[in-house]
Amino acid sequence: MLFSHQSLYDFTYKIFIKNAFAEEVAHRAATNLVKADLRGIDSHGMARLSGYIRLAKAGRIKPAAQLEIIHQTPSTATLDADGGLGLWTAHEAMKIAIDKAKNVGSGWVAVQNSSHFGIAAAHAEMALEHDMIGFAMTNASPLVAPAGAKQAFLGTNPICVAIPAGKNMPFIMDLATAAAANGKLEIAQRKEKPIPQGWAQTAEGEATTDANALKSGGTLLPLGSDADHGYHKGYGLGAWVDIFTGVLSGANFGAWVPPFVAFLDQQKNLPGKGIGHFVGCWRIDAFQPAGEFKKRMDVWINGVKNLEKAKGIDEILIPGEPEFRIEKERLVTGIPLQQKVVEDLEKLAIENDISFVI
């Protein structure tokens, strides 16, 4: 089924307002979720909406959170998000980072006591309009086994960097440090299809294509999937994210990061507060004139796209380009939602006495 981005935004905004979130928070959350679906990142769009609402009803996300900077220098800050909605708290953290970068060249904000923040690109790309390079990452509930382990200790822990260009679209690299994000397994479950080899392992540490592997005690694998393909690199990247977003910020980390689903209780004797993020930006003119840099980025991008193509490849794309093209198409044709997601939204509409006629 196809839905317009505006109608999905309106519905999502109303759902958050109905559940006592402030207008600013509802707007930011709705914008982030719809942006994910527009860009084809269906695992982080409307399919996540009911999960956020369940967490709010369970008291795990605070609709009226009050953000507080608890430590700062001219270029850095640590933000206590007060249990707020990560879709909004990370956005506010990036605003702080941008303001600091305007003054001293770069800005960095570690966030504690937050929650799931949606697609990382939504936060990193905020820097682009200021002629800055944006950066965002977050930890997440433990689903990924470190290289060689059977038990999960890391989240999918995404990293995003957004770099402006001149005539070309920005370079936006947004990736999970796991071989696949958990949302992709959820999509496969809804479609009742197997997952590719290398995404997950069983509770015994054996390779599997079962999309329900995590429900049976299995884990996701780090980027690289196995030793022969360098999964120690994905493990290292995921660990870096966890240390910066969890250990450095004062949030929870490793096996203690709270689960996204409301029906699972948080562990006791946690080492920190909530989920952690780390966002920041560099002012380009702290290195060279922004206009000159953008021209050089165009040369870099054109150089990549004009390379001789490997057999069977029609076009070489830069990071972020597939999502850019999907967004351009979906703004016109509409956003496709799987039937199970539609049914979930219809149930949410009934529970909140809001019309889902789209």
mmCIF file of C-alpha atoms in Angstrom:
data_model
loop_
_atom_site.group_PDB
_atom_site.id
_atom_site.type_symbol
_atom_site.label_atom_id
_atom_site.label_comp_id
_atom_site.label_asym_id
_atom_site.label_seq_id
_atom_site.Cartn_x
_atom_site.Cartn_y
_atom_site.Cartn_z
ATOM 1 C CA MET A 1 0.000 0.000 0.000
ATOM 2 C CA LEU A 2 1.218 3.509 -0.870
ATOM 3 C CA PHE A 3 0.892 6.513 1.447
ATOM 4 C CA SER A 4 1.854 10.150 0.982
ATOM 5 C CA HIS A 5 4.665 11.419 3.193
ATOM 6 C CA GLN A 6 2.492 14.303 4.398
ATOM 7 C CA SER A 7 -0.330 12.046 5.540
ATOM 8 C CA LEU A 8 2.095 9.795 7.422
ATOM 9 C CA TYR A 9 3.688 12.837 9.036
ATOM 10 C CA ASP A 10 0.276 14.181 10.114
ATOM 11 C CA PHE A 11 -0.739 10.838 11.599
ATOM 12 C CA THR A 12 2.565 10.355 13.427
ATOM 13 C CA TYR A 13 2.518 13.904 14.789
ATOM 14 C CA LYS A 14 -1.005 13.395 16.158
ATOM 15 C CA ILE A 15 -0.015 10.109 17.809
ATOM 16 C CA PHE A 16 2.860 11.751 19.679
ATOM 17 C CA ILE A 17 0.712 14.733 20.695
ATOM 18 C CA LYS A 18 -1.995 12.355 21.941
ATOM 19 C CA ASN A 19 0.624 10.711 24.149
ATOM 20 C CA ALA A 20 1.623 13.986 25.853
ATOM 21 C CA PHE A 21 4.725 14.818 23.823
ATOM 22 C CA ALA A 22 5.363 18.528 23.239
ATOM 23 C CA GLU A 23 4.689 19.966 19.778
ATOM 24 C CA GLU A 24 8.405 20.444 19.082
ATOM 25 C CA VAL A 25 9.164 16.847 20.053
ATOM 26 C CA ALA A 26 6.223 15.477 18.056
ATOM 27 C CA HIS A 27 7.310 17.421 14.978
ATOM 28 C CA ARG A 28 10.898 16.253 15.194
ATOM 29 C CA ALA A 29 9.914 12.633 15.818
ATOM 30 C CA ALA A 30 7.405 12.545 12.955
ATOM 31 C CA THR A 31 9.887 14.184 10.600
ATOM 32 C CA ASN A 32 12.604 11.657 11.458
ATOM 33 C CA LEU A 33 10.373 8.593 11.049
ATOM 34 C CA VAL A 34 8.890 9.740 7.749
ATOM 35 C CA LYS A 35 12.364 10.676 6.482
ATOM 36 C CA ALA A 36 13.488 7.102 7.123
ATOM 37 C CA ASP A 37 10.639 5.662 5.042
ATOM 38 C CA LEU A 38 11.131 8.251 2.304
ATOM 39 C CA ARG A 39 14.738 7.141 1.987
ATOM 40 C CA GLY A 40 13.905 3.456 1.867
ATOM 41 C CA ILE A 41 15.175 2.740 5.384
ATOM 42 C CA ASP A 42 11.899 1.016 6.168
ATOM 43 C CA SER A 43 13.276 -0.629 9.316
ATOM 44 C CA HIS A 44 13.450 2.774 11.059
ATOM 45 C CA GLY A 45 10.311 4.480 9.819
ATOM 46 C CA MET A 46 6.622 3.926 10.554
ATOM 47 C CA ALA A 47 7.396 0.360 11.599
ATOM 48 C CA ARG A 48 9.028 1.817 14.741
ATOM 49 C CA LEU A 49 6.208 4.168 15.777
ATOM 50 C CA SER A 50 4.246 1.805 18.009
ATOM 51 C CA GLY A 51 7.475 0.782 19.758
ATOM 52 C CA TYR A 52 8.166 4.356 20.854
ATOM 53 C CA ILE A 53 4.614 4.747 22.134
ATOM 54 C CA ARG A 54 4.790 1.493 24.087
ATOM 55 C CA LEU A 55 8.038 2.639 25.692
ATOM 56 C CA ALA A 56 6.392 5.932 26.664
ATOM 57 C CA LYS A 57 3.394 4.139 28.174
ATOM 58 C CA ALA A 58 5.758 1.860 30.099
ATOM 59 C CA GLY A 59 7.550 4.893 31.545
ATOM 60 C CA ARG A 60 10.773 4.156 29.672
ATOM 61 C CA ILE A 61 10.565 7.331 27.551
ATOM 62 C CA LYS A 62 9.608 10.604 29.211
ATOM 63 C CA PRO A 63 7.339 12.797 27.017
ATOM 64 C CA ALA A 64 8.089 15.926 29.079
ATOM 65 C CA ALA A 65 11.849 15.440 29.363
ATOM 66 C CA GLN A 66 13.964 18.448 30.345
ATOM 67 C CA LEU A 67 17.421 18.458 28.766
ATOM 68 C CA GLU A 68 20.374 19.586 30.876
ATOM 69 C CA ILE A 69 24.011 20.226 30.011
ATOM 70 C CA ILE A 70 25.893 18.701 32.935
ATOM 71 C CA HIS A 71 29.447 19.353 31.739
ATOM 72 C CA GLN A 72 30.928 21.504 28.992
ATOM 73 C CA THR A 73 33.919 23.297 27.511
ATOM 74 C CA PRO A 74 33.936 25.751 24.563
ATOM 75 C CA SER A 75 33.963 22.822 22.103
ATOM 76 C CA THR A 76 32.344 19.953 24.036
ATOM 77 C CA ALA A 77 29.360 19.135 26.197
ATOM 78 C CA THR A 78 27.707 16.232 27.972
ATOM 79 C CA LEU A 79 23.922 16.328 27.815
ATOM 80 C CA ASP A 80 21.559 14.540 30.199
ATOM 81 C CA ALA A 81 18.470 13.810 28.109
ATOM 82 C CA ASP A 82 16.274 13.080 31.147
ATOM 83 C CA GLY A 83 14.866 9.925 29.561
ATOM 84 C CA GLY A 84 13.610 11.829 26.510
ATOM 85 C CA LEU A 85 12.818 10.616 23.009
ATOM 86 C CA GLY A 86 16.083 10.066 21.150
ATOM 87 C CA LEU A 87 14.566 11.238 17.866
ATOM 88 C CA TRP A 88 14.433 14.678 19.494
ATOM 89 C CA THR A 89 17.274 14.643 22.034
ATOM 90 C CA ALA A 90 19.945 13.848 19.436
ATOM 91 C CA HIS A 91 18.588 16.679 17.267
ATOM 92 C CA GLU A 92 18.933 19.106 20.178
ATOM 93 C CA ALA A 93 22.425 17.793 20.910
ATOM 94 C CA MET A 94 23.481 18.484 17.328
ATOM 95 C CA LYS A 95 22.142 22.046 17.611
ATOM 96 C CA ILE A 96 24.436 22.528 20.598
ATOM 97 C CA ALA A 97 27.372 21.057 18.642
ATOM 98 C CA ILE A 98 26.706 23.384 15.693
ATOM 99 C CA ASP A 99 26.608 26.437 17.953
ATOM 100 C CA LYS A 100 29.930 25.438 19.514
ATOM 101 C CA ALA A 101 31.481 24.810 16.100
ATOM 102 C CA LYS A 102 30.433 28.291 14.955
ATOM 103 C CA ASN A 103 32.474 29.704 17.826
ATOM 104 C CA VAL A 104 35.554 27.481 17.978
ATOM 105 C CA GLY A 105 35.674 25.417 14.766
ATOM 106 C CA SER A 106 34.205 22.132 15.975
ATOM 107 C CA GLY A 107 31.585 20.978 18.455
ATOM 108 C CA TRP A 108 31.058 17.627 20.162
ATOM 109 C CA VAL A 109 28.208 16.495 22.395
ATOM 110 C CA ALA A 110 27.949 13.221 24.307
ATOM 111 C CA VAL A 111 24.411 12.306 25.350
ATOM 112 C CA GLN A 112 23.331 10.128 28.270
ATOM 113 C CA ASN A 113 19.901 9.067 29.524
ATOM 114 C CA SER A 114 18.326 9.037 26.055
ATOM 115 C CA SER A 115 16.516 6.451 23.913
ATOM 116 C CA HIS A 116 16.522 5.103 20.345
ATOM 117 C CA PHE A 117 17.307 8.000 17.972
ATOM 118 C CA GLY A 118 16.105 6.703 14.597
ATOM 119 C CA ILE A 119 18.269 7.116 11.509
ATOM 120 C CA ALA A 120 21.656 8.661 12.268
ATOM 121 C CA ALA A 121 21.670 10.634 9.016
ATOM 122 C CA ALA A 122 18.784 12.796 10.232
ATOM 123 C CA HIS A 123 21.113 14.232 12.879
ATOM 124 C CA ALA A 124 24.448 14.283 11.029
ATOM 125 C CA GLU A 125 23.062 16.100 7.984
ATOM 126 C CA MET A 126 21.913 19.029 10.137
ATOM 127 C CA ALA A 127 25.471 20.357 9.805
ATOM 128 C CA LEU A 128 25.339 20.579 6.008
ATOM 129 C CA GLU A 129 23.365 23.820 5.781
ATOM 130 C CA HIS A 130 26.006 25.485 7.949
ATOM 131 C CA ASP A 131 28.890 24.434 5.660
ATOM 132 C CA MET A 132 29.988 21.903 8.243
ATOM 133 C CA ILE A 133 30.690 18.183 8.223
ATOM 134 C CA GLY A 134 28.277 16.342 10.510
ATOM 135 C CA PHE A 135 28.826 13.209 12.567
ATOM 136 C CA ALA A 136 26.443 11.066 14.612
ATOM 137 C CA MET A 137 26.459 7.687 16.288
ATOM 138 C CA THR A 138 24.532 5.826 18.979
ATOM 139 C CA ASN A 139 24.718 2.631 20.934
ATOM 140 C CA ALA A 140 21.785 0.241 21.125
ATOM 141 C CA SER A 141 20.565 -2.819 22.986
ATOM 142 C CA PRO A 142 22.973 -5.789 22.816
ATOM 143 C CA LEU A 143 22.220 -7.947 19.785
ATOM 144 C CA VAL A 144 25.696 -8.301 18.245
ATOM 145 C CA ALA A 145 28.331 -10.800 19.345
ATOM 146 C CA PRO A 146 31.933 -9.526 19.372
ATOM 147 C CA ALA A 147 34.209 -11.382 16.953
ATOM 148 C CA GLY A 148 34.529 -14.970 18.154
ATOM 149 C CA ALA A 149 31.824 -14.762 20.843
ATOM 150 C CA LYS A 150 28.474 -16.547 21.073
ATOM 151 C CA GLN A 151 26.832 -13.995 23.357
ATOM 152 C CA ALA A 152 25.696 -10.512 22.400
ATOM 153 C CA PHE A 153 27.480 -7.538 23.950
ATOM 154 C CA LEU A 154 27.184 -4.732 21.373
ATOM 155 C CA GLY A 155 24.291 -3.064 19.619
ATOM 156 C CA THR A 156 24.105 -2.509 15.874
ATOM 157 C CA ASN A 157 25.785 0.815 16.796
ATOM 158 C CA PRO A 158 25.523 2.932 13.621
ATOM 159 C CA ILE A 159 27.969 5.582 12.423
ATOM 160 C CA CYS A 160 27.042 8.445 10.099
ATOM 161 C CA VAL A 161 29.105 11.209 8.532
ATOM 162 C CA ALA A 162 27.545 13.858 6.261
ATOM 163 C CA ILE A 163 29.858 15.884 3.986
ATOM 164 C CA PRO A 164 28.653 18.724 1.726
ATOM 165 C CA ALA A 165 29.589 19.012 -1.932
ATOM 166 C CA GLY A 166 29.098 21.687 -4.591
ATOM 167 C CA LYS A 167 27.040 20.667 -7.625
ATOM 168 C CA ASN A 168 26.770 17.063 -6.505
ATOM 169 C CA MET A 169 24.598 15.699 -3.705
ATOM 170 C CA PRO A 170 26.229 15.445 -0.263
ATOM 171 C CA PHE A 171 28.263 12.401 0.706
ATOM 172 C CA ILE A 172 26.218 10.718 3.455
ATOM 173 C CA MET A 173 27.614 7.489 4.870
ATOM 174 C CA ASP A 174 25.163 5.947 7.335
ATOM 175 C CA LEU A 175 25.911 2.367 8.308
ATOM 176 C CA ALA A 176 25.420 -0.135 11.076
ATOM 177 C CA THR A 177 28.557 -1.730 12.466
ATOM 178 C CA ALA A 178 26.727 -5.070 12.444
ATOM 179 C CA ALA A 179 26.475 -7.113 9.264
ATOM 180 C CA ALA A 180 22.812 -6.029 9.186
ATOM 181 C CA ALA A 181 20.548 -3.903 11.350
ATOM 182 C CA ASN A 182 17.973 -5.752 13.452
ATOM 183 C CA GLY A 183 15.246 -3.916 11.543
ATOM 184 C CA LYS A 184 16.224 -5.843 8.425
ATOM 185 C CA LEU A 185 15.580 -9.097 10.259
ATOM 186 C CA GLU A 186 12.196 -7.718 11.328
ATOM 187 C CA ILE A 187 11.380 -6.932 7.692
ATOM 188 C CA ALA A 188 12.327 -10.489 6.713
ATOM 189 C CA GLN A 189 10.130 -11.821 9.519
ATOM 190 C CA ARG A 190 7.141 -9.811 8.266
ATOM 191 C CA LYS A 191 7.749 -11.128 4.757
ATOM 192 C CA GLU A 192 8.363 -14.645 6.142
ATOM 193 C CA LYS A 193 11.623 -14.912 4.200
ATOM 194 C CA PRO A 194 15.102 -16.154 5.181
ATOM 195 C CA ILE A 195 17.967 -13.736 5.778
ATOM 196 C CA PRO A 196 21.282 -13.850 3.885
ATOM 197 C CA GLN A 197 24.092 -16.002 5.209
ATOM 198 C CA GLY A 198 26.407 -13.959 7.405
ATOM 199 C CA TRP A 199 23.843 -11.742 9.124
ATOM 200 C CA ALA A 200 23.273 -13.844 12.239
ATOM 201 C CA GLN A 201 24.303 -16.920 14.177
ATOM 202 C CA THR A 202 22.453 -19.376 16.388
ATOM 203 C CA ALA A 203 22.770 -19.590 20.162
ATOM 204 C CA GLU A 204 25.458 -22.224 19.531
ATOM 205 C CA GLY A 205 27.454 -19.803 17.369
ATOM 206 C CA GLU A 206 26.622 -21.459 14.062
ATOM 207 C CA ALA A 207 25.684 -19.640 10.851
ATOM 208 C CA THR A 208 21.957 -19.376 10.125
ATOM 209 C CA THR A 209 19.524 -17.868 7.618
ATOM 210 C CA ASP A 210 16.606 -17.935 10.075
ATOM 211 C CA ALA A 211 15.114 -14.439 10.405
ATOM 212 C CA ASN A 212 13.886 -15.440 13.890
ATOM 213 C CA ALA A 213 17.360 -16.406 15.118
ATOM 214 C CA LEU A 214 17.453 -13.711 17.795
ATOM 215 C CA LYS A 215 14.204 -14.978 19.307
ATOM 216 C CA SER A 216 15.905 -18.345 19.786
ATOM 217 C CA GLY A 217 18.915 -16.944 21.614
ATOM 218 C CA GLY A 218 21.037 -16.207 18.556
ATOM 219 C CA THR A 219 22.915 -13.004 17.832
ATOM 220 C CA LEU A 220 23.710 -10.663 14.986
ATOM 221 C CA LEU A 221 27.236 -10.763 13.579
ATOM 222 C CA PRO A 222 29.634 -7.824 13.271
ATOM 223 C CA LEU A 223 30.223 -6.179 9.900
ATOM 224 C CA GLY A 224 32.375 -8.653 7.955
ATOM 225 C CA SER A 225 30.371 -11.681 9.191
ATOM 226 C CA ASP A 226 33.307 -14.025 9.831
ATOM 227 C CA ALA A 227 37.061 -14.156 10.372
ATOM 228 C CA ASP A 228 37.853 -14.702 6.686
ATOM 229 C CA HIS A 229 35.993 -11.511 5.789
ATOM 230 C CA GLY A 230 37.366 -9.325 8.567
ATOM 231 C CA TYR A 231 34.620 -9.292 11.188
ATOM 232 C CA HIS A 232 37.168 -8.035 13.702
ATOM 233 C CA LYS A 233 36.864 -4.689 11.874
ATOM 234 C CA GLY A 234 33.109 -4.480 12.382
ATOM 235 C CA TYR A 235 33.623 -5.534 15.989
ATOM 236 C CA GLY A 236 36.198 -2.774 16.465
ATOM 237 C CA LEU A 237 33.943 -0.117 14.944
ATOM 238 C CA GLY A 238 30.981 -1.220 17.067
ATOM 239 C CA ALA A 239 33.139 -1.167 20.191
ATOM 240 C CA TRP A 240 34.345 2.364 19.366
ATOM 241 C CA VAL A 241 30.744 3.556 19.062
ATOM 242 C CA ASP A 242 29.819 1.915 22.368
ATOM 243 C CA ILE A 243 32.748 3.506 24.208
ATOM 244 C CA PHE A 244 32.101 7.009 22.840
ATOM 245 C CA THR A 245 28.324 6.907 23.249
ATOM 246 C CA GLY A 246 28.125 4.883 26.454
ATOM 247 C CA VAL A 247 31.319 4.928 28.482
ATOM 248 C CA LEU A 248 32.281 8.529 27.639
ATOM 249 C CA SER A 249 28.783 10.005 28.000
ATOM 250 C CA GLY A 250 27.772 8.308 31.258
ATOM 251 C CA ALA A 251 25.066 6.265 29.525
ATOM 252 C CA ASN A 252 24.755 2.492 29.709
ATOM 253 C CA PHE A 253 27.021 0.430 27.477
ATOM 254 C CA GLY A 254 27.636 -3.112 26.305
ATOM 255 C CA ALA A 255 25.273 -5.734 27.668
ATOM 256 C CA TRP A 256 23.529 -3.169 29.915
ATOM 257 C CA VAL A 257 21.998 -0.930 27.216
ATOM 258 C CA PRO A 258 18.184 -0.999 27.698
ATOM 259 C CA PRO A 259 16.131 -2.963 25.137
ATOM 260 C CA PHE A 260 13.969 -1.153 22.577
ATOM 261 C CA VAL A 261 10.978 -3.386 23.211
ATOM 262 C CA ALA A 262 8.810 -2.401 26.176
ATOM 263 C CA PHE A 263 7.979 -5.966 27.231
ATOM 264 C CA LEU A 264 11.595 -6.660 28.231
ATOM 265 C CA ASP A 265 12.627 -5.201 31.585
ATOM 266 C CA GLN A 266 15.803 -3.202 32.015
ATOM 267 C CA GLN A 267 18.588 -4.904 33.959
ATOM 268 C CA LYS A 268 19.285 -3.919 37.547
ATOM 269 C CA ASN A 269 22.460 -2.224 38.834
ATOM 270 C CA LEU A 270 23.077 -0.463 35.537
ATOM 271 C CA PRO A 271 26.443 1.272 35.014
ATOM 272 C CA GLY A 272 24.901 4.407 33.498
ATOM 273 C CA LYS A 273 21.760 6.220 32.382
ATOM 274 C CA GLY A 274 19.653 5.171 29.388
ATOM 275 C CA ILE A 275 20.983 4.947 25.843
ATOM 276 C CA GLY A 276 23.907 7.104 24.706
ATOM 277 C CA HIS A 277 24.653 9.157 21.590
ATOM 278 C CA PHE A 278 27.657 11.075 20.351
ATOM 279 C CA VAL A 279 27.219 13.841 17.781
ATOM 280 C CA GLY A 280 29.427 16.562 16.426
ATOM 281 C CA CYS A 281 30.556 18.679 13.523
ATOM 282 C CA TRP A 282 33.554 20.378 11.952
ATOM 283 C CA ARG A 283 33.381 23.839 10.383
ATOM 284 C CA ILE A 284 34.896 23.446 6.914
ATOM 285 C CA ASP A 285 36.377 26.939 6.882
ATOM 286 C CA ALA A 286 38.433 25.968 9.912
ATOM 287 C CA PHE A 287 40.543 24.071 7.354
ATOM 288 C CA GLN A 288 39.990 25.837 4.013
ATOM 289 C CA PRO A 289 37.372 28.078 2.375
ATOM 290 C CA ALA A 290 34.083 26.162 2.196
ATOM 291 C CA GLY A 291 33.571 26.980 -1.495
ATOM 292 C CA GLU A 292 36.976 25.565 -2.388
ATOM 293 C CA PHE A 293 36.286 22.409 -0.391
ATOM 294 C CA LYS A 294 32.943 21.847 -2.134
ATOM 295 C CA LYS A 295 34.591 22.144 -5.552
ATOM 296 C CA ARG A 296 37.194 19.613 -4.481
ATOM 297 C CA MET A 297 34.440 17.291 -3.231
ATOM 298 C CA ASP A 298 32.792 17.527 -6.665
ATOM 299 C CA VAL A 299 36.090 16.474 -8.251
ATOM 300 C CA TRP A 300 36.299 13.542 -5.823
ATOM 301 C CA ILE A 301 32.707 12.441 -6.434
ATOM 302 C CA ASN A 302 32.971 12.754 -10.218
ATOM 303 C CA GLY A 303 36.240 10.833 -10.098
ATOM 304 C CA VAL A 304 34.547 7.931 -8.324
ATOM 305 C CA LYS A 305 31.475 7.919 -10.551
ATOM 306 C CA ASN A 306 33.573 7.967 -13.753
ATOM 307 C CA LEU A 307 35.648 4.916 -12.828
ATOM 308 C CA GLU A 308 35.492 1.921 -15.118
ATOM 309 C CA LYS A 309 32.646 -0.286 -13.920
ATOM 310 C CA ALA A 310 33.061 -3.900 -12.881
ATOM 311 C CA LYS A 311 31.272 -6.573 -14.895
ATOM 312 C CA GLY A 312 27.501 -6.491 -14.380
ATOM 313 C CA ILE A 313 27.504 -3.044 -12.752
ATOM 314 C CA ASP A 314 25.466 -0.320 -14.445
ATOM 315 C CA GLU A 315 26.542 2.630 -12.328
ATOM 316 C CA ILE A 316 28.863 3.486 -9.450
ATOM 317 C CA LEU A 317 27.084 5.315 -6.647
ATOM 318 C CA ILE A 318 28.425 7.353 -3.735
ATOM 319 C CA PRO A 319 27.255 6.742 -0.160
ATOM 320 C CA GLY A 320 23.788 8.219 0.333
ATOM 321 C CA GLU A 321 22.917 8.259 -3.358
ATOM 322 C CA PRO A 322 20.588 5.219 -3.337
ATOM 323 C CA GLU A 323 18.585 6.789 -0.485
ATOM 324 C CA PHE A 324 18.539 10.148 -2.293
ATOM 325 C CA ARG A 325 17.039 8.522 -5.386
ATOM 326 C CA ILE A 326 14.477 6.548 -3.420
ATOM 327 C CA GLU A 327 13.407 9.719 -1.604
ATOM 328 C CA LYS A 328 13.012 11.606 -4.873
ATOM 329 C CA GLU A 329 10.775 8.825 -6.203
ATOM 330 C CA ARG A 330 8.718 8.325 -3.038
ATOM 331 C CA LEU A 331 7.994 12.039 -2.703
ATOM 332 C CA VAL A 332 6.063 11.651 -5.952
ATOM 333 C CA THR A 333 4.729 8.100 -5.919
ATOM 334 C CA GLY A 334 4.215 7.656 -2.180
ATOM 335 C CA ILE A 335 5.706 5.499 0.564
ATOM 336 C CA PRO A 336 5.023 1.743 0.420
ATOM 337 C CA LEU A 337 4.183 0.131 3.755
ATOM 338 C CA GLN A 338 3.949 -3.604 4.347
ATOM 339 C CA GLN A 339 0.526 -4.898 5.333
ATOM 340 C CA LYS A 340 1.690 -5.887 8.821
ATOM 341 C CA VAL A 341 2.970 -2.344 9.408
ATOM 342 C CA VAL A 342 -0.345 -0.912 8.203
ATOM 343 C CA GLU A 343 -2.222 -3.227 10.562
ATOM 344 C CA ASP A 344 0.039 -2.096 13.421
ATOM 345 C CA LEU A 345 -0.697 1.558 12.625
ATOM 346 C CA GLU A 346 -4.424 0.883 12.377
ATOM 347 C CA LYS A 347 -4.323 -0.705 15.822
ATOM 348 C CA LEU A 348 -2.385 2.296 17.135
ATOM 349 C CA ALA A 349 -4.990 4.625 15.639
ATOM 350 C CA ILE A 350 -7.822 2.797 17.408
ATOM 351 C CA GLU A 351 -5.978 2.792 20.731
ATOM 352 C CA ASN A 352 -5.431 6.550 20.470
ATOM 353 C CA ASP A 353 -8.833 7.421 18.941
ATOM 354 C CA ILE A 354 -7.179 8.929 15.854
ATOM 355 C CA SER A 355 -8.307 8.369 12.286
ATOM 356 C CA PHE A 356 -6.020 6.382 10.020
ATOM 357 C CA VAL A 357 -7.746 7.314 6.763
ATOM 358 C CA ILE A 358 -4.828 8.114 4.488
#
